[in-house]
Amino acid sequence: MSRRPDLFRRLTALADPIRCRVLLALERHELTVSELHAALQLPQSTTSRHLKVLGDDGWVVSRVDGASNRYRMTPALEPAPRRLWQIVREQLSESPAAAHDAERVRAVLARRHTRSQEFFSTAAGQWDRLRTELFGQRTELMALLGLLDDSWTVGDLGCGTGLLAASLAPFVQRVIAVDESAAMLRGARARLRGTSNVELRSGTLEALPIADGELDAAMLVLVLHYLSDPAAALAETRRVLRPGGRLLLVDMMPHERAEYRVEMGHVWQGFGRDQIDGWLSAAGFGAWHYRSLPSDPSAKGPGLFAVSARRAENEALARVG
């Protein structure tokens, strides 16, 4: 285990004006050796040698970024070295050399930006394809789950084989996943094996096995059209939400695909906005918003809508459309 540099060693490191210029450049910016070489107009070998001294004496830290190392000033200096640096910086920052270095650092950062813009100017027509190849379809939608409160208990109502519950689990404290189908719950258990914060419960959405106010948020995603009594399910959802709790409902718009009733057991051929409005109002939700979702060109099914609703903190609150 290496011994922590003492104050005298750190003082020796700052006795060289070039090392002080390096440190001043790295105080505000993270730079590579080649960028420092360009900004301070030093030979690359000289830049590397000074960085090694500053690193050994605790003034700078580095991280690997691809084939390069990026350097910056140690972010949390101890009080004595910090005071020492403040004295040196006060003297150095007024020098012409420091002003020239700062200007060249700005030029280096501008070149970084230019390289990015050059890439986008040539790749704009292929950007969607490139991003999909690198990161997969609609990665940004998964990232949005990070906006959920990590203290929440969220209900996945009509969880099926647990795909949504598995997506929610890393972002919230607890997921309660409910389904009536024993086969679907077996699939969910297999998918969620090893996920400790998802609780699977067997039950119907019209009589949820969840206590009053147990959920901070509830999600009914492509499940309402399977229910014989959607109004009862929405009323139950309101019951299990705490005051102020949120509902996200996603389902199909009205369509003419009557074959879905036979092929997939659909009870409803989608829902119109007035129908959803009536059920939410009867269920006692205080506020909701209905939005049609953009169509995926590769999708073969009907268009979808999303409704975000809230159980009122004060049950007398009026509906907001």
XYZ file of C-alpha atoms in Angstrom:
321
model
C 0.000 0.000 0.000
C 1.523 3.329 -1.077
C 2.208 6.005 1.506
C 0.139 9.172 1.172
C 2.272 12.058 -0.146
C 3.183 14.480 2.635
C 2.879 18.238 2.328
C 6.586 18.744 1.569
C 6.473 16.362 -1.397
C 3.387 18.158 -2.664
C 5.145 21.480 -2.213
C 8.067 20.159 -4.295
C 5.661 19.161 -7.069
C 4.387 22.741 -7.271
C 7.903 24.199 -7.380
C 7.932 23.706 -11.155
C 5.991 26.413 -13.077
C 5.072 24.006 -15.883
C 3.462 21.588 -13.441
C 1.481 24.473 -12.005
C 0.247 25.363 -15.504
C -0.750 21.724 -16.051
C -2.634 21.707 -12.771
C -4.399 24.975 -13.567
C -5.609 23.526 -16.889
C -6.842 20.353 -15.158
C -8.621 22.190 -12.357
C -11.663 22.890 -14.548
C -11.312 20.394 -17.404
C -10.632 16.700 -17.914
C -7.996 16.420 -20.674
C -5.886 13.775 -22.396
C -2.095 13.966 -22.711
C -2.406 14.995 -26.359
C -4.900 17.734 -25.466
C -2.620 19.068 -22.725
C 0.324 18.887 -25.132
C -1.631 21.047 -27.608
C -2.978 23.470 -25.002
C 0.313 24.107 -23.191
C 2.479 23.751 -26.312
C 4.798 21.269 -24.638
C 6.413 18.125 -26.037
C 4.165 15.148 -25.360
C 6.942 13.357 -23.430
C 7.374 16.432 -21.190
C 3.637 16.577 -20.561
C 3.571 12.887 -19.608
C 6.541 13.294 -17.263
C 4.922 16.185 -15.388
C 1.611 14.310 -15.157
C 3.407 11.364 -13.552
C 4.920 13.609 -10.869
C 1.569 15.261 -10.181
C -0.140 11.885 -10.047
C 2.454 10.346 -7.722
C 2.135 13.301 -5.355
C -1.663 13.210 -5.286
C -2.423 16.327 -7.308
C -4.119 14.654 -10.288
C -6.162 11.523 -10.965
C -6.868 9.761 -14.235
C -9.359 7.372 -15.779
C -9.160 5.149 -18.833
C -11.374 6.198 -21.739
C -10.900 3.826 -24.656
C -7.293 4.054 -25.820
C -6.641 7.257 -23.852
C -6.255 8.338 -20.256
C -8.151 11.431 -19.172
C -6.622 13.525 -16.381
C -8.101 15.995 -13.946
C -7.110 17.667 -10.719
C -7.873 15.551 -7.646
C -11.420 16.693 -6.775
C -11.237 16.421 -2.969
C -7.865 17.689 -1.791
C -7.135 17.672 1.915
C -7.248 21.095 3.634
C -3.476 21.759 3.717
C -2.771 20.965 0.014
C -5.914 22.852 -0.935
C -4.705 25.995 0.848
C -1.283 25.587 -0.770
C -2.854 25.345 -4.227
C -5.036 28.395 -3.601
C -1.908 30.479 -2.930
C -0.132 29.185 -6.046
C -3.225 29.565 -8.236
C -3.731 33.170 -7.110
C -0.228 34.047 -8.327
C -0.322 31.923 -11.477
C -3.754 32.899 -12.757
C -2.644 36.510 -13.279
C 0.285 35.563 -15.532
C 0.262 35.938 -19.360
C 1.146 32.232 -19.696
C -2.014 31.222 -17.795
C -4.145 33.442 -20.029
C -2.638 31.921 -23.190
C -3.077 28.391 -21.794
C -6.745 29.075 -21.010
C -7.354 30.329 -24.538
C -5.738 27.254 -26.074
C -7.722 24.944 -23.747
C -10.899 26.589 -25.067
C -9.680 25.870 -28.604
C -9.019 22.224 -27.716
C -12.541 21.867 -26.316
C -13.968 23.555 -29.410
C -12.194 20.976 -31.590
C -13.829 18.214 -29.569
C -17.207 19.770 -30.336
C -16.309 20.182 -34.000
C -15.391 16.499 -34.303
C -18.779 15.551 -32.866
C -20.582 17.882 -35.246
C -18.627 16.516 -38.218
C -19.789 13.029 -37.295
C -23.425 14.085 -37.053
C -23.279 16.056 -40.298
C -22.269 12.890 -42.165
C -24.274 10.372 -40.120
C -27.606 12.188 -39.710
C -29.283 10.082 -42.400
C -28.105 6.865 -40.738
C -28.319 7.947 -37.108
C -31.470 6.020 -36.179
C -30.043 2.830 -37.699
C -26.654 3.305 -36.019
C -28.184 3.965 -32.619
C -30.462 0.929 -32.930
C -27.511 -1.270 -33.895
C -25.518 -0.033 -30.907
C -28.189 0.173 -28.215
C -31.358 -1.581 -29.444
C -34.883 -0.387 -30.174
C -36.339 2.523 -28.165
C -33.674 2.495 -25.462
C -34.835 5.925 -24.333
C -38.173 4.481 -23.212
C -36.463 2.098 -20.777
C -34.328 4.967 -19.499
C -37.479 6.935 -18.658
C -38.219 4.402 -15.915
C -35.458 6.162 -14.019
C -37.926 9.006 -13.427
C -39.925 6.748 -11.095
C -39.498 7.363 -7.377
C -37.244 4.628 -6.000
C -39.269 4.530 -2.770
C -42.498 3.555 -4.554
C -44.512 0.353 -4.478
C -45.859 -0.166 -8.000
C -48.596 -2.525 -9.112
C -48.325 -4.408 -12.414
C -51.983 -5.346 -12.730
C -52.531 -8.094 -15.259
C -48.811 -8.856 -15.251
C -48.881 -11.793 -17.683
C -45.432 -13.368 -17.870
C -43.824 -10.512 -15.926
C -42.123 -8.525 -18.689
C -43.231 -5.148 -17.312
C -42.566 -6.168 -13.694
C -39.011 -7.156 -14.629
C -38.496 -3.756 -16.270
C -39.884 -1.865 -13.265
C -38.054 -3.785 -10.544
C -34.622 -2.073 -10.801
C -36.177 1.380 -10.480
C -38.617 1.091 -7.547
C -38.645 -0.295 -4.032
C -41.272 -2.987 -4.637
C -43.459 -4.363 -7.413
C -46.713 -6.209 -6.727
C -47.608 -8.189 -9.864
C -51.120 -9.634 -10.115
C -52.617 -12.040 -12.644
C -55.522 -14.448 -12.678
C -53.908 -17.028 -14.985
C -51.871 -19.731 -13.275
C -49.969 -20.358 -16.534
C -49.034 -16.680 -16.853
C -47.868 -16.571 -13.235
C -45.659 -19.628 -13.831
C -44.061 -17.804 -16.737
C -43.613 -14.714 -14.565
C -41.958 -16.742 -11.797
C -39.498 -18.181 -14.305
C -38.706 -14.735 -15.728
C -38.381 -13.096 -12.308
C -36.334 -15.799 -10.606
C -33.692 -14.032 -8.523
C -35.556 -10.693 -8.495
C -36.122 -10.048 -4.808
C -38.411 -7.010 -4.879
C -41.250 -8.408 -7.024
C -44.144 -10.131 -5.287
C -46.446 -12.240 -7.483
C -50.064 -12.522 -6.367
C -52.896 -14.546 -7.866
C -56.190 -12.703 -8.240
C -58.581 -10.868 -10.502
C -58.371 -7.194 -11.372
C -61.996 -6.752 -10.338
C -61.119 -7.931 -6.775
C -57.421 -7.169 -6.325
C -55.478 -9.017 -3.596
C -53.963 -5.696 -2.489
C -54.725 -3.595 0.593
C -56.349 -0.165 0.456
C -53.777 2.485 -0.458
C -50.905 -0.024 -0.727
C -49.667 1.239 -4.108
C -47.961 4.476 -5.078
C -48.584 3.736 -8.755
C -50.451 1.147 -10.781
C -50.049 0.047 -14.380
C -52.628 -1.674 -16.571
C -50.845 -2.248 -19.866
C -52.798 -3.997 -22.647
C -55.019 -5.810 -20.176
C -58.310 -3.876 -19.963
C -59.681 -5.374 -23.217
C -59.555 -8.864 -21.636
C -61.831 -7.911 -18.737
C -65.570 -8.447 -18.581
C -65.994 -5.444 -16.271
C -63.318 -2.763 -16.884
C -65.235 -0.247 -14.758
C -64.931 -2.517 -11.702
C -61.211 -3.020 -12.349
C -60.629 0.749 -12.500
C -62.589 1.256 -9.288
C -60.434 -1.424 -7.611
C -57.301 0.239 -8.929
C -58.345 3.524 -7.342
C -58.964 1.714 -4.037
C -55.459 0.240 -3.860
C -53.753 3.546 -4.735
C -52.765 5.934 -1.980
C -54.203 9.477 -2.198
C -52.184 11.175 -4.905
C -51.186 7.775 -6.361
C -50.877 7.407 -10.128
C -52.387 5.131 -12.735
C -50.936 4.429 -16.174
C -53.414 2.736 -18.503
C -52.356 1.614 -21.994
C -54.757 -0.096 -24.364
C -56.145 -0.270 -27.889
C -58.227 2.332 -29.648
C -61.490 1.141 -31.218
C -60.851 -1.198 -34.182
C -62.597 -3.633 -36.529
C -60.456 -6.726 -35.852
C -63.289 -8.990 -34.733
C -61.025 -12.039 -35.197
C -59.130 -11.011 -32.056
C -62.091 -12.156 -29.976
C -61.675 -15.721 -31.247
C -57.909 -15.868 -31.765
C -56.773 -14.071 -28.591
C -59.748 -14.015 -26.247
C -60.359 -10.266 -26.436
C -63.630 -9.185 -24.835
C -63.490 -5.592 -26.118
C -62.509 -4.248 -29.556
C -60.665 -1.297 -28.109
C -61.965 1.727 -26.205
C -62.952 5.248 -27.173
C -61.999 8.280 -25.142
C -65.552 8.955 -23.937
C -65.823 5.399 -22.664
C -62.583 5.654 -20.697
C -63.564 9.099 -19.381
C -66.855 7.722 -18.082
C -65.249 4.785 -16.310
C -62.524 6.891 -14.684
C -65.075 9.408 -13.505
C -67.289 6.670 -12.058
C -64.263 5.062 -10.391
C -63.535 8.322 -8.574
C -60.280 9.445 -10.146
C -59.679 13.139 -9.655
C -57.584 13.913 -12.725
C -56.537 12.200 -15.936
C -55.100 12.828 -19.384
C -55.771 10.755 -22.519
C -53.218 10.639 -25.355
C -52.971 8.581 -28.515
C -49.553 6.964 -28.937
C -47.411 7.301 -32.077
C -47.743 4.318 -34.378
C -44.832 1.945 -34.889
C -44.567 1.365 -38.671
C -43.601 -2.268 -38.070
C -46.610 -2.970 -35.802
C -49.531 -4.934 -37.279
C -52.073 -4.286 -34.526
C -54.475 -1.415 -33.797
C -53.367 1.994 -32.571
C -52.813 2.486 -28.862
C -53.636 5.174 -26.319
C -52.214 5.992 -22.900
C -54.079 7.499 -19.966
C -52.264 8.922 -16.963
C -54.590 9.334 -14.002
C -54.244 10.299 -10.387
C -56.224 9.478 -7.286
C -56.991 12.874 -5.838
C -55.314 13.948 -2.612
C -58.652 15.573 -1.912
C -61.445 13.396 -3.269
C -63.507 16.494 -4.031
C -61.031 17.632 -6.721
C -62.550 18.105 -10.137
C -61.491 16.218 -13.240
C -58.761 17.759 -15.426
C -58.975 16.558 -19.071
